[in-house]
Short mmCIF file of C-alpha atoms in Angstrom, two decimals:
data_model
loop_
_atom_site.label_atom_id
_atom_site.label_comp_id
_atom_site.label_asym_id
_atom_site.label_seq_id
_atom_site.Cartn_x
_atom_site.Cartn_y
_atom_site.Cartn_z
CA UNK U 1 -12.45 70.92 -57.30
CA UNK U 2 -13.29 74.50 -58.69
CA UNK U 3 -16.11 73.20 -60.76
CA UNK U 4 -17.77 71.05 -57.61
CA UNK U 5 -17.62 74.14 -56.00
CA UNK U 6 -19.85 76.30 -58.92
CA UNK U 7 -22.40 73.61 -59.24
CA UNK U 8 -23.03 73.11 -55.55
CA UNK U 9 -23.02 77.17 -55.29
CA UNK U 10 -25.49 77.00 -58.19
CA UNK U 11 -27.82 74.68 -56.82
CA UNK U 12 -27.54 76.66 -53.48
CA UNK U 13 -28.87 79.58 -55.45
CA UNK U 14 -31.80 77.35 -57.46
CA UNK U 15 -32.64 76.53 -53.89
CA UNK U 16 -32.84 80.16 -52.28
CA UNK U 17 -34.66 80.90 -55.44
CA UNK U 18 -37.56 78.84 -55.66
CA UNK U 19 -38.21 79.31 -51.59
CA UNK U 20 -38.24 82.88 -52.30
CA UNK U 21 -40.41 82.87 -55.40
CA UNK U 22 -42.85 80.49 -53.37
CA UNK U 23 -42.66 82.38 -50.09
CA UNK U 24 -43.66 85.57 -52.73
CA UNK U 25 -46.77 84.03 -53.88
CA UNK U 26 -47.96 82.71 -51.26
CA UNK U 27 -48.29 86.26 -49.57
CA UNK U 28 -49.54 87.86 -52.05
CA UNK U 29 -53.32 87.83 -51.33
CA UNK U 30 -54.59 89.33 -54.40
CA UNK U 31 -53.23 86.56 -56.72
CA UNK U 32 -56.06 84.53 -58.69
CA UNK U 33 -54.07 80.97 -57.41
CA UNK U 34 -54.45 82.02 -53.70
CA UNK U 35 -58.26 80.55 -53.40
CA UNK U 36 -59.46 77.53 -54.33
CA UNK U 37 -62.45 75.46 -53.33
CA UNK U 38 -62.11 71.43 -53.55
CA UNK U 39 -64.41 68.55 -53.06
CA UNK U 40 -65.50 67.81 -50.00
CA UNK U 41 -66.98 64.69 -48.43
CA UNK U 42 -68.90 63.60 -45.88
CA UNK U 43 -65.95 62.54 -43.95
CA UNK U 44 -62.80 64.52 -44.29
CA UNK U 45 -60.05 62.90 -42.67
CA UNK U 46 -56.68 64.23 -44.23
CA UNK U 47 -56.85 67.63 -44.64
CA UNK U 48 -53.80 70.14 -45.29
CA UNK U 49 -51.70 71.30 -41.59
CA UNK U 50 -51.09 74.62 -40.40
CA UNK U 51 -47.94 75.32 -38.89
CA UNK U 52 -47.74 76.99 -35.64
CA UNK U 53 -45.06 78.39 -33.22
CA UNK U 54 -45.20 76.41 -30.26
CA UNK U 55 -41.95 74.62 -28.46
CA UNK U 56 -42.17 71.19 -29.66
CA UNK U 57 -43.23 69.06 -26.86
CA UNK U 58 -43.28 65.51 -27.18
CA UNK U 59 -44.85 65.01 -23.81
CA UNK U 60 -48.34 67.00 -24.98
CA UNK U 61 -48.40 64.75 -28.22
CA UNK U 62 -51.50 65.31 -29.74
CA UNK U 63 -54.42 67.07 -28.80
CA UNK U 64 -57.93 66.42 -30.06
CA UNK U 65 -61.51 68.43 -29.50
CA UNK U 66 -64.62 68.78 -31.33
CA UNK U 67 -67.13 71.06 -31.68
CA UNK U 68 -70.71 70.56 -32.50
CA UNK U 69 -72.37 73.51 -34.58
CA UNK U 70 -76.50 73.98 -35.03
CA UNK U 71 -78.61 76.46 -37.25
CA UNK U 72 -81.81 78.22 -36.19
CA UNK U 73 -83.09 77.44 -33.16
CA UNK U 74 -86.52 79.50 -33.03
CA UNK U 75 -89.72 79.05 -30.73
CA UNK U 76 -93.04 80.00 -32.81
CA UNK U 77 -96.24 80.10 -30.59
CA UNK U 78 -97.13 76.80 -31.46
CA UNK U 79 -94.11 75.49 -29.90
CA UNK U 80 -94.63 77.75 -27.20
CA UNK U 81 -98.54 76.35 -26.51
CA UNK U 82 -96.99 73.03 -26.78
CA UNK U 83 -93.78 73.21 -24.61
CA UNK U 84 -96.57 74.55 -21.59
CA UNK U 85 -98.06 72.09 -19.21
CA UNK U 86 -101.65 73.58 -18.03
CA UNK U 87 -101.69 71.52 -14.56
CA UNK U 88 -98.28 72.88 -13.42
CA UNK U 89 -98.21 75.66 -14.96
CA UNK U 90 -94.68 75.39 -16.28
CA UNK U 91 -92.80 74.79 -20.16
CA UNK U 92 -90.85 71.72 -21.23
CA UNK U 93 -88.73 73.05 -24.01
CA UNK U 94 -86.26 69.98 -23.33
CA UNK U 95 -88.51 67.11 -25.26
CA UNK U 96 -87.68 68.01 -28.79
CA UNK U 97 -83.86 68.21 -28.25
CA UNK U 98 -83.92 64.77 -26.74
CA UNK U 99 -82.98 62.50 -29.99
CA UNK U 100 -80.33 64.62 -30.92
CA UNK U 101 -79.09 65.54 -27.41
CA UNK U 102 -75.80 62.66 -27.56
CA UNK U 103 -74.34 64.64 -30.43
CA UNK U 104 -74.72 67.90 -29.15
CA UNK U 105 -73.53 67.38 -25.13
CA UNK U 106 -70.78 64.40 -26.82
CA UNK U 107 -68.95 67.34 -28.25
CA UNK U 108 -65.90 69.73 -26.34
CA UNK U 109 -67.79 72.70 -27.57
CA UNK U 110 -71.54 73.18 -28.77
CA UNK U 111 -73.20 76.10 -30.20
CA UNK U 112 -75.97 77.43 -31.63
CA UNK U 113 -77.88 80.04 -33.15
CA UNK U 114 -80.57 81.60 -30.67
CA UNK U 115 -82.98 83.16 -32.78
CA UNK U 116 -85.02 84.54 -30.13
CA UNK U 117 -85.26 86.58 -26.73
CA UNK U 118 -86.12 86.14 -23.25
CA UNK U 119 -87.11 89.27 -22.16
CA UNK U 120 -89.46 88.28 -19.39
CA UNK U 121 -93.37 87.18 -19.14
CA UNK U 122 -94.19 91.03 -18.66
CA UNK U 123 -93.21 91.71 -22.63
CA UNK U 124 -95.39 88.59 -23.89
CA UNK U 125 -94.15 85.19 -24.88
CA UNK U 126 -94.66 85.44 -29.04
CA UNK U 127 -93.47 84.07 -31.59
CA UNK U 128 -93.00 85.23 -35.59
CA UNK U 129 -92.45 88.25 -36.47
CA UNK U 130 -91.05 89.59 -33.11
CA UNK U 131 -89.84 86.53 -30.80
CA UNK U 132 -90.02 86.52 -27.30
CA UNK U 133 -89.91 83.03 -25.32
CA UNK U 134 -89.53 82.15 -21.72
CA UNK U 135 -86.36 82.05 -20.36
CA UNK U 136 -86.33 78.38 -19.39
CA UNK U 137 -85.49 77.48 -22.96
CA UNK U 138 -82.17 78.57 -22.30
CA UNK U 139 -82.24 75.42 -19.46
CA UNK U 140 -83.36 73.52 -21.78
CA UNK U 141 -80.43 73.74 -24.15
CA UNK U 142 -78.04 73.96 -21.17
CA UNK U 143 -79.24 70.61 -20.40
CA UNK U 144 -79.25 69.43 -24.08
CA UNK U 145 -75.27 70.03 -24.00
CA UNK U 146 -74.88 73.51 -26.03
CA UNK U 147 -71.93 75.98 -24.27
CA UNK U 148 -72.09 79.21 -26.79
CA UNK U 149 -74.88 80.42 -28.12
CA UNK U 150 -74.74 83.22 -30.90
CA UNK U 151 -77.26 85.95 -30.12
CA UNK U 152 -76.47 88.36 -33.06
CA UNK U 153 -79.41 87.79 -35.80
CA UNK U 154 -82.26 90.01 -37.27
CA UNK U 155 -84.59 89.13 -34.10
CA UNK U 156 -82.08 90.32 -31.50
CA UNK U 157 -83.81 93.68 -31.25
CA UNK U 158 -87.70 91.89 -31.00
CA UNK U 159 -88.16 93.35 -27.25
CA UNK U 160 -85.46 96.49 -27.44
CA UNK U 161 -82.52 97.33 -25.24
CA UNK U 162 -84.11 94.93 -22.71
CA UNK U 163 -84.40 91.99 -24.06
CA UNK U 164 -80.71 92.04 -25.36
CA UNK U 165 -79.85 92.30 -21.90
CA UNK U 166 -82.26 89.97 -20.39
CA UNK U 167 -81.70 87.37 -22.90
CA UNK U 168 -77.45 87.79 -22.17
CA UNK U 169 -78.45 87.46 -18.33
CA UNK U 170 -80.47 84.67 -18.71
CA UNK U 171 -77.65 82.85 -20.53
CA UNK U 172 -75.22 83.83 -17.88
CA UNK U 173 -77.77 82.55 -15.71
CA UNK U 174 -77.91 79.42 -17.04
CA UNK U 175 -73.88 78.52 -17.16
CA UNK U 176 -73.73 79.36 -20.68
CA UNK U 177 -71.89 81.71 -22.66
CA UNK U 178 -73.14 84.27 -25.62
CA UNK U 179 -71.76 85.84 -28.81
CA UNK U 180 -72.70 88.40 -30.60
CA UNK U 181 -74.51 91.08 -28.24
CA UNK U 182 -73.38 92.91 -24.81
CA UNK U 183 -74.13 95.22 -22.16
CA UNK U 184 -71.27 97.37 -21.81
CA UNK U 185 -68.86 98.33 -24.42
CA UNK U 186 -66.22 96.58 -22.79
CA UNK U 187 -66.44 93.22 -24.54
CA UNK U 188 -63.85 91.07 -24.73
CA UNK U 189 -63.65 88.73 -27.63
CA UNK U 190 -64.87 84.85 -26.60
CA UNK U 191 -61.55 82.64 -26.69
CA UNK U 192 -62.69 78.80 -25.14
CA UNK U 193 -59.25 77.00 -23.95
CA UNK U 194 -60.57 73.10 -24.41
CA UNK U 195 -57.28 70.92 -23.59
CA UNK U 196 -54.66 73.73 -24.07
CA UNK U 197 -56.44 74.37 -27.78
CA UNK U 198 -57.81 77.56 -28.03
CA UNK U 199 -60.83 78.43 -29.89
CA UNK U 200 -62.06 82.31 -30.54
CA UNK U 201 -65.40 82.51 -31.60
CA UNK U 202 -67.13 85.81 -33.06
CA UNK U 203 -70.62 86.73 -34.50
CA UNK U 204 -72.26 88.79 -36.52
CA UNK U 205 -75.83 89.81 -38.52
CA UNK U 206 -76.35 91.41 -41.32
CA UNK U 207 -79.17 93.58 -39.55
CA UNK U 208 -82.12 93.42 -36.83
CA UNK U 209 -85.12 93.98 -39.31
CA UNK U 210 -85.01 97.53 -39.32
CA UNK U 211 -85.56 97.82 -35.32
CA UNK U 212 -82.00 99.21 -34.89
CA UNK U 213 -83.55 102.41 -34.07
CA UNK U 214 -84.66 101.38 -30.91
CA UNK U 215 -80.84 101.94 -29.63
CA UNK U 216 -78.72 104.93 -29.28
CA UNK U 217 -75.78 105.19 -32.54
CA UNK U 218 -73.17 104.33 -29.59
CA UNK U 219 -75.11 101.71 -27.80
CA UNK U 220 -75.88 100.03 -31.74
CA UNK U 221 -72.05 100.33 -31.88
CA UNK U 222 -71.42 98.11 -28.98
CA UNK U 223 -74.41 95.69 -28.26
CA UNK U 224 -75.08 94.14 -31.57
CA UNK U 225 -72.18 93.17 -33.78
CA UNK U 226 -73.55 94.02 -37.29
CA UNK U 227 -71.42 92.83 -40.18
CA UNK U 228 -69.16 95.11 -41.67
CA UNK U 229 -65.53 94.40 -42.94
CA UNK U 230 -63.30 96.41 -40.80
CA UNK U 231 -65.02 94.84 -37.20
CA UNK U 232 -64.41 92.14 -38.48
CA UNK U 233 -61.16 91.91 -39.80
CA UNK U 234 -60.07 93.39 -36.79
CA UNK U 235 -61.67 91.35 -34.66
CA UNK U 236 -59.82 88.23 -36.73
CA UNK U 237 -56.59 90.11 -35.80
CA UNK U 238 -57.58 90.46 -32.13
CA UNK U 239 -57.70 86.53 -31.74
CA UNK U 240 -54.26 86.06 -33.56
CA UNK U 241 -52.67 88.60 -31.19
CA UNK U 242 -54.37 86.93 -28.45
CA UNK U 243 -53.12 83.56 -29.44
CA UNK U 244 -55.74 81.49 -30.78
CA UNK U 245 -55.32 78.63 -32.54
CA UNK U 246 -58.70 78.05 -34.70
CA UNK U 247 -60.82 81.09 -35.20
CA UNK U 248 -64.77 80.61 -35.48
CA UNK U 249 -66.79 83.30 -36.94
CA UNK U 250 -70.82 82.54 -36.44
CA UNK U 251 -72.66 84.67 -39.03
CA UNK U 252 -76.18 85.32 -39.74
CA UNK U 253 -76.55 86.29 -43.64
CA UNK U 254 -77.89 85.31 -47.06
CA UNK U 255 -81.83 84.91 -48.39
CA UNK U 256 -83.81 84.08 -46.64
CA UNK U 257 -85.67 80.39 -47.85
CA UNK U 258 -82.71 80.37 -50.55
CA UNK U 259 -80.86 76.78 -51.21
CA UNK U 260 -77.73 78.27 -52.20
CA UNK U 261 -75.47 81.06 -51.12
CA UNK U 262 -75.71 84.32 -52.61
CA UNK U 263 -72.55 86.04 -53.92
CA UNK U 264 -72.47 88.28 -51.32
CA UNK U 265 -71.65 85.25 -48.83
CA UNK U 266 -69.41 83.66 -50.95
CA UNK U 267 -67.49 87.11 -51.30
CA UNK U 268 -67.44 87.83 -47.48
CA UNK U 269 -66.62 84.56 -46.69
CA UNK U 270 -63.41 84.18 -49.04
CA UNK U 271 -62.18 87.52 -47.83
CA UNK U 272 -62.70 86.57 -44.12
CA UNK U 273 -60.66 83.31 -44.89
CA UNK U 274 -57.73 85.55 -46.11
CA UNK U 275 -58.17 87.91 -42.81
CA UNK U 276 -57.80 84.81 -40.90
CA UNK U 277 -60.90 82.85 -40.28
CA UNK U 278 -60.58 79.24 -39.98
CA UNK U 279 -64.48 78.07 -39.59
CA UNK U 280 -67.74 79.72 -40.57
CA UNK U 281 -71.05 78.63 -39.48
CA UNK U 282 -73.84 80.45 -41.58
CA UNK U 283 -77.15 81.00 -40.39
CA UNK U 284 -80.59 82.69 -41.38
CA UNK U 285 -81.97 81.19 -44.69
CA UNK U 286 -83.75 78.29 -42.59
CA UNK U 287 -82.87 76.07 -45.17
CA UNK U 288 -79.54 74.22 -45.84
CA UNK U 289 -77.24 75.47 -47.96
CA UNK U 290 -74.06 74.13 -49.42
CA UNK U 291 -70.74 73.94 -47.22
CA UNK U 292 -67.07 74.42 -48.75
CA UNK U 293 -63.39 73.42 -48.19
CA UNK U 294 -61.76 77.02 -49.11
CA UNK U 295 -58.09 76.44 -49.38
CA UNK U 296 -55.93 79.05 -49.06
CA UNK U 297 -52.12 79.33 -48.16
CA UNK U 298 -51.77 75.77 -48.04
CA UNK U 299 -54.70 75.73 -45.65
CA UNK U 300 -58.11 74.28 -45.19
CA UNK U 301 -60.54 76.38 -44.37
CA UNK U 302 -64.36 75.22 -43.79
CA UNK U 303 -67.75 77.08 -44.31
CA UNK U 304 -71.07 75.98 -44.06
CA UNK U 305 -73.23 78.92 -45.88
CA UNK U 306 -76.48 78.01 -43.69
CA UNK U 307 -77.13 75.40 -41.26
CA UNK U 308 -80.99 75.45 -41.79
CA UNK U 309 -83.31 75.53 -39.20
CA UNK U 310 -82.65 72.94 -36.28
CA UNK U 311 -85.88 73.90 -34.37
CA UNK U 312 -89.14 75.43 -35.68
CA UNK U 313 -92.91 75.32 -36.40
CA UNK U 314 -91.12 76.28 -40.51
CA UNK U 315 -92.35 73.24 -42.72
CA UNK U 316 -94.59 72.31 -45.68
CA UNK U 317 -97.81 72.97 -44.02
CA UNK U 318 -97.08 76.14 -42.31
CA UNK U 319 -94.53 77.61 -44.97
CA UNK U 320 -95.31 75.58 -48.49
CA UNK U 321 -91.74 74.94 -47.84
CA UNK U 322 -90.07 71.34 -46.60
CA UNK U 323 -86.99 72.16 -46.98
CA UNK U 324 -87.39 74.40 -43.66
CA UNK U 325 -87.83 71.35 -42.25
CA UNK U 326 -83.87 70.45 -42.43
CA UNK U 327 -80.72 71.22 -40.29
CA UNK U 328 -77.56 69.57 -39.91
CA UNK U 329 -75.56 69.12 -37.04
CA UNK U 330 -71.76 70.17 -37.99
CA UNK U 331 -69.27 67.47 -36.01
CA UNK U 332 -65.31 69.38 -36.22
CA UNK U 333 -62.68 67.66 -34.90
CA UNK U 334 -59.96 70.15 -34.41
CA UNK U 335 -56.24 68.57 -33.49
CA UNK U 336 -53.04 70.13 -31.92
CA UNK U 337 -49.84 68.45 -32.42
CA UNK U 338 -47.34 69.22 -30.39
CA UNK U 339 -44.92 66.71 -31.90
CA UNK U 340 -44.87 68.07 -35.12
CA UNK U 341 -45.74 71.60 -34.30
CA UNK U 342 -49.37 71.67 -36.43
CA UNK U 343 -52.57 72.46 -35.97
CA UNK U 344 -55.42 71.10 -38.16
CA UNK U 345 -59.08 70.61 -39.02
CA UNK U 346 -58.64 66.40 -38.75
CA UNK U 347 -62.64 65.58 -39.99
CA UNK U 348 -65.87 67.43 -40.41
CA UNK U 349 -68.93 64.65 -39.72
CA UNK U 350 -72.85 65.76 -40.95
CA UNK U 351 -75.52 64.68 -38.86
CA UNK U 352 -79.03 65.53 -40.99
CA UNK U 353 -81.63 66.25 -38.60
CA UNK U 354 -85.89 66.50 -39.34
CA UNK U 355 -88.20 68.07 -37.40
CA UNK U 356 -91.15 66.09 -36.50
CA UNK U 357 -94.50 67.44 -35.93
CA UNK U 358 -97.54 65.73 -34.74
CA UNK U 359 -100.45 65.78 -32.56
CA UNK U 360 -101.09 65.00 -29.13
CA UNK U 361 -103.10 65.71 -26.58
CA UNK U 362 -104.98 68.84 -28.77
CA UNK U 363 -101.65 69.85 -29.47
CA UNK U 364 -98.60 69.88 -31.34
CA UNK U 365 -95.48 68.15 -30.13
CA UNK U 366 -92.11 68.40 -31.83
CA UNK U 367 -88.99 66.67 -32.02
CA UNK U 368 -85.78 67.14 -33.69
CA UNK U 369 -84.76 63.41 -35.26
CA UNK U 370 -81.02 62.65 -36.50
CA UNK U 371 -82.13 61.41 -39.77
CA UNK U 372 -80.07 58.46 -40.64
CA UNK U 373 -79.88 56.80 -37.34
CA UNK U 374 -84.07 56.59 -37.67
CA UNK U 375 -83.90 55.53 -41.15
CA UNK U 376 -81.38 52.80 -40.71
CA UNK U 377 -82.39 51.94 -37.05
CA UNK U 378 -85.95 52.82 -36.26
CA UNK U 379 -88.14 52.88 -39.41
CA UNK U 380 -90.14 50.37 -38.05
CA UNK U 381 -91.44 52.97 -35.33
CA UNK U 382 -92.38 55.61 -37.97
CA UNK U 383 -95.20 55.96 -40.42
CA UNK U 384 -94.73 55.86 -44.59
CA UNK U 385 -95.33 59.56 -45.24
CA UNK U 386 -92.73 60.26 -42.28
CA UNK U 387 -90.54 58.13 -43.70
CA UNK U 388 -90.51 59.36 -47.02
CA UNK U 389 -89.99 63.11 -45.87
CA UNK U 390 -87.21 61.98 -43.85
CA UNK U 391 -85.85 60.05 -46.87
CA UNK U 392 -85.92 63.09 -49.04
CA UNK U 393 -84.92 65.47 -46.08
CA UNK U 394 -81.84 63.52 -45.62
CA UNK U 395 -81.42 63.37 -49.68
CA UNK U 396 -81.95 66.91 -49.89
CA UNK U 397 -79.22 67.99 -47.01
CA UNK U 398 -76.50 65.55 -48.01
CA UNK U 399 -76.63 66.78 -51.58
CA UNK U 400 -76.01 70.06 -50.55
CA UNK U 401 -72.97 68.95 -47.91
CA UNK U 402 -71.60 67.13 -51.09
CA UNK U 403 -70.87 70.04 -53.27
CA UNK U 404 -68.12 71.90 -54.03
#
């Protein structure tokens, strides 16, 4: 009976042992084993859980939302001469979203990168280098489904202090919501409650192309969130404390026309997964780059380095560059169990998208195409040298979703 008693006390012990030993390393942050990226498909349905602290609740059961993330969306005065309409002297900027628009308004949550102002008529409608289009295409992507739009890039400052507010207005305006630039220094940090799952989203840019001197030092401190490590860790620990579940940081970074991500964003982004980010959308190359499954903890964490452009007058005859052509709607679908007290990333779904240009009526027209629904479903409606660029478009942008 004595020596029961000394081997179950011993395997107690072997027990206590190897959960503290685990519990050790997996806290401490600067250990080599901590990070690790793994392949990733185009589908990714079982993915590791997060634990969270909620009373288990049978009732609630399981909780499902998505979001639906886009790159650049820029207006160049081409698009700007084409969106107008001469006999009523108004702009159709809804047109080219058209194709895409299921997958985008389909989603809980869309967003996008607004690389542009609307600061009024008065300042000019331009395009490249200093952007400045009319409000209405804020409408127009109101009506194509988008919620969030992230207003921090290196064209926020293109018409000053006023078009940062204008623009932020405009989207208010327009029953949308921004990220990324405010009015006051009072800003509290974007948390979107979809179901009883709730999503924090934050932004940032590495810089407004040298126009930051067009604020004050305070008001550069509190209308444009430029990247630097401690805003933004703290701003991860400000959505914890306010009890999000998923954390979204949308960031505008990297080279610009480069197809992979520099080691600057690959060092950012690893140490913003171990402040707590759970998603990060990359923006500003106008090209695709590759996306990542960064696990750490035990977790899944997913970043797309650069969504490429998803509108533009970029391309091969414009740029000497096709592969500005090429965005990619990101599909998350984000899950809440209550049963089992987890919270995960259930699937991340790539739709390649293509912009379109051609001519009509003396003008250009554009539209954004979801690339494998034309090729498998409508080829008959488009032309051979279309088809091929769409064939190597989508080539191009899956190759890049495929990597590690």
């Amino acid at each position: 009976m004595k020596k029961r008693k000394i081997v179950i006390s011993l395997v107690i012990l072997l027990f206590l042992s190897s959960v503290f030993l685990a519990k050790f390393f997996s806290s401490s942050i600067g250990t080599s084993g901590d990070l690790e990226f793994i392949n990733f498909n185009k589908n990714v349905k079982t993915l590791n859980k997060r634990e969270i602290k909620y009373i288990r609740n049978p009732n609630m059961g399981k909780i499902n939302i998505s979001i639906a993330a886009t790159g650049d969306i820029m207006f160049h005065t081409t698009q700007i001469i084409s969106a107008y309409d001469n006999k009523t002297g108004t702009y159709d900027f809804e047109s080219p979203f058209k194709p895409v628009k299921k997958y985008i308004e389909s989603a809980d949550i869309a967003i996008g990168n607004l690389e542009t102002v609307t600061a009024g008529r008065e300042h000019g409608f331009t395009g490249y280098p200093r952007f400045n289009s009319p409000k209405v295409v804020v409408r127009a992507l109101k009506n194509t489904g988008y919620d969030i739009l992230a207003t921090a890039n290196n064209h926020s400052l293109d018409r000053g202090k006023e078009g940062i507010i204008e623009t932020i207005d405009n989207i208010k305006t327009y029953g949308l919501k921004n990220i990324g630039t405010y009015k006051t220094p009072n800003n509290d940090i974007l948390i979107e409650n979809v179901k009883g799952v709730k999503v924090a989203f934050l932004c940032y840019t590495y810089g407004c192309n040298g126009l930051e001197s067009l604020l004050t030092k305070d008001e550069l401190k509190y209308m444009i969130n430029l990247i630097d490590e401690d805003r933004i860790k703290n701003d991860i620990e400000k959505t914890k404390l306010a009890g999000a579940d998923f954390t979204v940081i949308f960031i505008h970074w990297g080279n610009e026309y480069h197809r992979n991500a520099s080691p600057f964003q690959k060092q950012l982004a690893e140490k913003m997964v171990k402040w707590g980010a759970d998603i990060i959308l990359g923006s500003h190359p106008h090209v695709v780059q590759e996306s990542d499954i960064l696990e750490y903890n035990g977790e899944n964490k997913f970043i797309i380095y650069s969504m490429g452009n998803f509108i533009s007058n970029q391309r091969y005859e414009t740029v000497n560059n096709r592969y500005t052509e090429d965005g990619v709607i990101v599909i998350l679908k984000l899950q809440k169990d209550y049963v089992n007290e987890i919270i995960s990333i259930e699937s991340i779904e790539y739709i390649p998208t293509w912009v379109n240009r051609y001519r009509k009526d003396g003008k250009y027209k554009y539209e954004i195409l979801p690339v494998e629904e034309y090729l498998n479903n409508k080829a008959q409606d488009l032309s051979k040298e279309v088809f091929s660029r769409m064939k190597k478009s989508f080539n191009s942008t899956m190759t890049k979703m495929d990597q590690r």
